Amino acid sequence: MDAVKDYKLKHLSHPRLPMLAAHLRDIAGANPQLYDLYTQREKMEPKLRHTRSMYLASPRMEPHKVISRTSDTANILDCVRTRVYERFAPAIDEVVEIVRGELGVTQIGRIFITKLLPRSTIDPHIDQGEYFKFYHRVHLPLQTQPGCAFTVDDHNEELVEGDLYVLNNCLMHSVANPSEKDRVHLILDVA
């Protein structure tokens, strides 16, 4: 994937993604205790205080090492899988394969499922650091409601369950969930 982030919020769709999103939502919903395994991010980052996340994978130590393209998901996932990952496989593997095909991805960074609690926001912010300059952030909404809005710079959009969105997180962005239900996304960082 090109390192230049010349977009705000890029929208992509694929016929398999709505079914995969529903399956991942069901697994996450059946395992709410997985949101409690790692909570430091929410505690350390005030803007994320209304979120909870399930961490599935993280990048290896060499984020700029590019691996060759392959249809073998185990090779393209140049990352360390958490013990939670297997609960979501093979659906996560298929999502990764679709993202790879749609975006020309050669490397995966973090993979996690995150929920924004009802009647909550993620305050406007820019993701800082070399990690975010290198990786593009991809969102797959698993559960959302009318009124849940993603704002990037001056662009405001309600994301559709089962579609892919590539977010330029190096621009100011925020999220609002005015609904009575959790807003749940799968997030993949890709390069």
Short mmCIF file of C-alpha atoms in Angstrom, two decimals:
data_model
loop_
_atom_site.label_atom_id
_atom_site.label_comp_id
_atom_site.label_asym_id
_atom_site.label_seq_id
_atom_site.Cartn_x
_atom_site.Cartn_y
_atom_site.Cartn_z
CA MET A 1 0.00 0.00 0.00
CA ASP A 2 1.29 3.47 -0.87
CA ALA A 3 2.76 5.31 2.14
CA VAL A 4 1.15 8.61 1.10
CA LYS A 5 -2.09 9.36 2.96
CA ASP A 6 -3.83 11.57 0.39
CA TYR A 7 -7.37 10.82 1.58
CA LYS A 8 -9.60 11.53 4.57
CA LEU A 9 -11.85 8.48 4.70
CA LYS A 10 -11.74 6.02 1.80
CA HIS A 11 -14.78 3.72 1.42
CA LEU A 12 -14.56 0.19 -0.04
CA SER A 13 -17.01 -2.68 -0.17
CA HIS A 14 -16.76 -6.42 -0.86
CA PRO A 15 -19.59 -8.98 -1.08
CA ARG A 16 -18.17 -11.25 1.69
CA LEU A 17 -17.60 -8.51 4.27
CA PRO A 18 -21.18 -8.08 5.62
CA MET A 19 -21.36 -11.80 6.52
CA LEU A 20 -17.87 -11.73 8.07
CA ALA A 21 -18.69 -8.57 10.03
CA ALA A 22 -21.85 -10.18 11.44
CA HIS A 23 -19.90 -13.32 12.39
CA LEU A 24 -17.18 -11.29 14.15
CA ARG A 25 -19.84 -9.21 15.93
CA ASP A 26 -21.48 -12.41 17.19
CA ILE A 27 -18.17 -13.80 18.50
CA ALA A 28 -17.33 -10.52 20.26
CA GLY A 29 -20.84 -10.34 21.71
CA ALA A 30 -20.57 -13.89 23.06
CA ASN A 31 -17.21 -13.11 24.71
CA PRO A 32 -17.57 -9.72 26.47
CA GLN A 33 -14.97 -10.72 29.07
CA LEU A 34 -12.28 -10.37 26.38
CA TYR A 35 -12.68 -6.59 26.55
CA ASP A 36 -11.29 -6.75 30.11
CA LEU A 37 -7.98 -8.53 29.36
CA TYR A 38 -6.05 -5.37 28.49
CA THR A 39 -7.31 -1.97 29.61
CA GLN A 40 -4.18 0.19 29.85
CA ARG A 41 -4.87 1.98 26.55
CA GLU A 42 -8.22 3.29 27.77
CA LYS A 43 -6.71 4.32 31.11
CA MET A 44 -3.66 6.07 29.61
CA GLU A 45 -5.41 7.90 26.77
CA PRO A 46 -8.16 10.25 28.04
CA LYS A 47 -9.68 10.49 24.55
CA LEU A 48 -10.28 6.70 24.65
CA ARG A 49 -11.86 6.57 28.11
CA HIS A 50 -15.23 5.48 26.66
CA THR A 51 -13.78 2.61 24.62
CA ARG A 52 -13.00 -1.03 25.38
CA SER A 53 -10.86 -3.20 23.11
CA MET A 54 -9.99 -6.82 22.38
CA TYR A 55 -6.42 -7.09 21.09
CA LEU A 56 -5.89 -9.77 18.44
CA ALA A 57 -2.42 -9.02 17.04
CA SER A 58 0.44 -6.56 17.25
CA PRO A 59 3.35 -5.84 14.88
CA ARG A 60 6.76 -7.38 15.19
CA MET A 61 9.69 -5.16 16.12
CA GLU A 62 10.63 -4.22 12.53
CA PRO A 63 7.59 -2.33 11.17
CA HIS A 64 9.36 -1.15 8.01
CA LYS A 65 10.36 -4.64 6.84
CA VAL A 66 8.14 -5.41 3.85
CA ILE A 67 7.23 -9.02 3.23
CA SER A 68 6.39 -10.43 -0.19
CA ARG A 69 2.78 -10.68 -1.30
CA THR A 70 1.29 -14.08 -0.84
CA SER A 71 -2.09 -15.72 -0.53
CA ASP A 72 -0.89 -17.40 2.67
CA THR A 73 -2.40 -15.27 5.44
CA ALA A 74 0.04 -16.70 7.99
CA ASN A 75 2.90 -15.12 6.02
CA ILE A 76 1.24 -11.76 5.40
CA LEU A 77 0.41 -11.46 9.08
CA ASP A 78 3.90 -10.36 10.05
CA CYS A 79 2.67 -9.82 13.56
CA VAL A 80 2.38 -11.55 16.89
CA ARG A 81 -1.05 -13.01 17.50
CA THR A 82 -2.57 -12.77 20.97
CA ARG A 83 -4.25 -15.68 22.70
CA VAL A 84 -7.60 -14.10 21.74
CA TYR A 85 -6.88 -14.29 17.99
CA GLU A 86 -7.90 -17.93 17.54
CA ARG A 87 -11.43 -17.23 18.80
CA PHE A 88 -11.92 -15.02 15.74
CA ALA A 89 -10.10 -17.15 13.14
CA PRO A 90 -10.76 -18.02 10.32
CA ALA A 91 -13.02 -14.96 9.86
CA ILE A 92 -10.16 -12.57 10.70
CA ASP A 93 -7.91 -14.42 8.22
CA GLU A 94 -10.50 -13.93 5.49
CA VAL A 95 -10.93 -10.23 6.29
CA VAL A 96 -7.14 -9.80 6.12
CA GLU A 97 -7.08 -11.56 2.76
CA ILE A 98 -9.83 -9.27 1.41
CA VAL A 99 -8.02 -6.17 2.70
CA ARG A 100 -4.79 -7.42 1.14
CA GLY A 101 -6.49 -7.89 -2.21
CA GLU A 102 -8.43 -4.61 -2.17
CA LEU A 103 -5.59 -2.40 -0.93
CA GLY A 104 -2.40 -4.19 -2.02
CA VAL A 105 -1.32 -4.64 1.60
CA THR A 106 2.04 -6.29 2.30
CA GLN A 107 2.15 -5.91 6.07
CA ILE A 108 -0.22 -5.96 9.02
CA GLY A 109 0.31 -4.05 12.27
CA ARG A 110 -2.22 -4.08 15.09
CA ILE A 111 -5.53 -5.90 14.80
CA PHE A 112 -8.18 -5.27 17.42
CA ILE A 113 -11.91 -5.04 18.00
CA THR A 114 -12.98 -1.91 19.78
CA LYS A 115 -16.29 -0.68 21.06
CA LEU A 116 -17.39 2.85 21.83
CA LEU A 117 -19.87 2.80 24.67
CA PRO A 118 -23.41 4.20 24.30
CA ARG A 119 -23.85 7.99 24.51
CA SER A 120 -20.08 8.50 24.26
CA THR A 121 -17.46 10.18 22.11
CA ILE A 122 -13.83 9.90 21.16
CA ASP A 123 -12.56 13.46 21.34
CA PRO A 124 -10.90 15.11 18.32
CA HIS A 125 -7.27 14.05 18.04
CA ILE A 126 -4.44 13.18 15.65
CA ASP A 127 -2.62 9.87 16.07
CA GLN A 128 1.04 10.71 16.65
CA GLY A 129 4.29 8.84 16.06
CA GLU A 130 6.19 6.84 13.45
CA TYR A 131 3.81 3.89 13.76
CA PHE A 132 0.87 5.97 12.50
CA LYS A 133 2.93 7.54 9.72
CA PHE A 134 3.81 4.07 8.46
CA TYR A 135 0.50 2.20 8.84
CA HIS A 136 -2.89 3.01 7.34
CA ARG A 137 -5.83 2.36 9.66
CA VAL A 138 -8.70 0.27 8.25
CA HIS A 139 -12.09 0.09 9.99
CA LEU A 140 -14.69 -2.62 9.43
CA PRO A 141 -17.87 -1.61 11.31
CA LEU A 142 -19.35 -4.68 13.01
CA GLN A 143 -22.18 -2.89 14.83
CA THR A 144 -23.35 0.66 14.39
CA GLN A 145 -26.56 2.67 14.66
CA PRO A 146 -27.99 5.74 12.95
CA GLY A 147 -26.34 8.85 14.32
CA CYS A 148 -22.96 7.21 14.98
CA ALA A 149 -20.66 9.59 13.11
CA PHE A 150 -16.99 9.50 12.19
CA THR A 151 -15.46 12.91 11.52
CA VAL A 152 -12.13 13.32 9.71
CA ASP A 153 -10.98 16.91 9.27
CA ASP A 154 -14.14 18.55 7.86
CA HIS A 155 -15.65 15.29 6.53
CA ASN A 156 -18.46 13.70 8.58
CA GLU A 157 -19.85 10.26 7.73
CA GLU A 158 -22.01 7.50 9.22
CA LEU A 159 -20.15 4.27 8.47
CA VAL A 160 -22.02 1.22 7.15
CA GLU A 161 -21.78 -2.19 8.83
CA GLY A 162 -19.80 -4.61 6.70
CA ASP A 163 -17.99 -2.04 4.53
CA LEU A 164 -14.29 -1.12 4.77
CA TYR A 165 -13.05 2.37 5.52
CA VAL A 166 -9.45 3.51 5.34
CA LEU A 167 -8.98 6.38 7.79
CA ASN A 168 -6.29 9.02 7.52
CA ASN A 169 -5.60 9.10 11.23
CA CYS A 170 -2.83 11.68 10.71
CA LEU A 171 -5.64 14.22 10.29
CA MET A 172 -7.86 15.47 13.11
CA HIS A 173 -10.60 12.88 13.70
CA SER A 174 -13.30 12.05 16.24
CA VAL A 175 -16.23 9.70 16.77
CA ALA A 176 -19.68 10.15 18.29
CA ASN A 177 -22.06 7.42 19.44
CA PRO A 178 -25.29 9.09 20.59
CA SER A 179 -27.17 5.77 20.50
CA GLU A 180 -28.17 3.41 23.33
CA LYS A 181 -25.96 0.56 21.99
CA ASP A 182 -22.24 -0.06 21.62
CA ARG A 183 -20.59 0.93 18.35
CA VAL A 184 -18.18 -1.94 17.50
CA HIS A 185 -15.41 -1.92 14.86
CA LEU A 186 -12.67 -4.26 13.76
CA ILE A 187 -9.51 -2.22 13.19
CA LEU A 188 -6.53 -3.34 11.14
CA ASP A 189 -3.37 -1.30 10.67
CA VAL A 190 -1.90 -2.04 7.25
CA ALA A 191 0.99 -1.03 5.03
#
